[in-house]
Amino acid sequence: MATLTWHGSSYPTQVLVLTGRSLRALLRTPALVFFSILQPLIMLTLFSQIFSSITSTANFPPGMSYINFLLPAILVNTAMQSSLASGIGLVQDMSNGVLARFRSLPIRPSTVLLARNLSDAVRTAFQLVLMIAFGVLVFGFRPDGGMLGTLAALGLALVVGWALSWVFIAIAAWVRKAELMQTVGFLAMFPLMFASSAFVPINGLPGWLQAIAKVNPLTYAVDAARSLALAHPVTGVVGALVTSGAIAVVGAFFAVRGFRRPLSV
């Protein structure tokens, strides 16, 4: 008589179940959901007020409101900051024993990482939608690209955040310490955010900072999102998508390799 051997569920089923598990864990922590939504709204409010005076400078595009200039950039920045949560969440799962239990199940290691990535992408999408609604209702965000252009900018921001989340997942899989993960993440994010075209036109920055901003990959993502939302000639979108894809592939490769290491290492 042939012996029946259970090899586990299919790969898509594993990803779906584990993604649902991560989302349910997030919803069971209402305070975390609230503050993850509140943070980008506070950022949008503060930056829209602090930097709004630059609209009167010669370097700012004439006839453009600052909220229309700012919001597409905030979408990309929020997606980038949310990607850090993917790495921190993985470290927490490693420390609380969840991943040790997963290793005893007939599931592929990459499904755990992909589920973490997808669940955080869902959370980020919710954040970005609320931010756009907040910008429209409170600050009068009215981009020339209309709803379609704004949704395209949102989609680009999600792709950028999805790719960067693989980087932070890879870092988490190797460092495995929440404090170190947060330090590395913030050290990487703040230069990317402020040494870019996100808040001020590049030609309004000091000379040395202009040189950095021009090679900052976030500048190209922000400029592409801004072009989509404002119905400007679309440049850099393909480059941003290709770069994001390359980053995701490299990050996923190292994430899986790091995740396969024994948890005691």
PDB file of C-alpha atoms in Angstrom, residues 54 68 70 82 89 93 108 127 136 158 164 177 235 246 249 254-256:
ATOM      1  CA  ILE A  54       9.107  78.978  -0.286  1.00  0.00           C
ATOM      2  CA  ASN A  68       0.311  70.306  -4.723  1.00  0.00           C
ATOM      3  CA  LEU A  70       4.380  68.559  -1.349  1.00  0.00           C
ATOM      4  CA  SER A  82       6.406  52.406   6.315  1.00  0.00           C
ATOM      5  CA  GLY A  89       7.939  43.447  12.435  1.00  0.00           C
ATOM      6  CA  ASP A  93       8.442  37.824  15.159  1.00  0.00           C
ATOM      7  CA  ARG A 108       8.646  27.639   2.511  1.00  0.00           C
ATOM      8  CA  GLN A 127      -2.240  55.244   4.929  1.00  0.00           C
ATOM      9  CA  VAL A 136      -8.041  67.275  -0.371  1.00  0.00           C
ATOM     10  CA  LEU A 158       3.541  51.816  -3.199  1.00  0.00           C
ATOM     11  CA  LEU A 164      12.434  49.234   0.014  1.00  0.00           C
ATOM     12  CA  LYS A 177      17.951  43.225  16.816  1.00  0.00           C
ATOM     13  CA  THR A 235       9.776  61.497 -16.821  1.00  0.00           C
ATOM     14  CA  ALA A 246      16.044  45.607  -9.084  1.00  0.00           C
ATOM     15  CA  VAL A 249      15.070  41.299  -6.304  1.00  0.00           C
ATOM     16  CA  PHE A 254      19.538  38.481   0.768  1.00  0.00           C
ATOM     17  CA  ALA A 255      16.399  38.394   2.932  1.00  0.00           C
ATOM     18  CA  VAL A 256      15.797  34.715   2.169  1.00  0.00           C
TER      19      VAL A 256
END
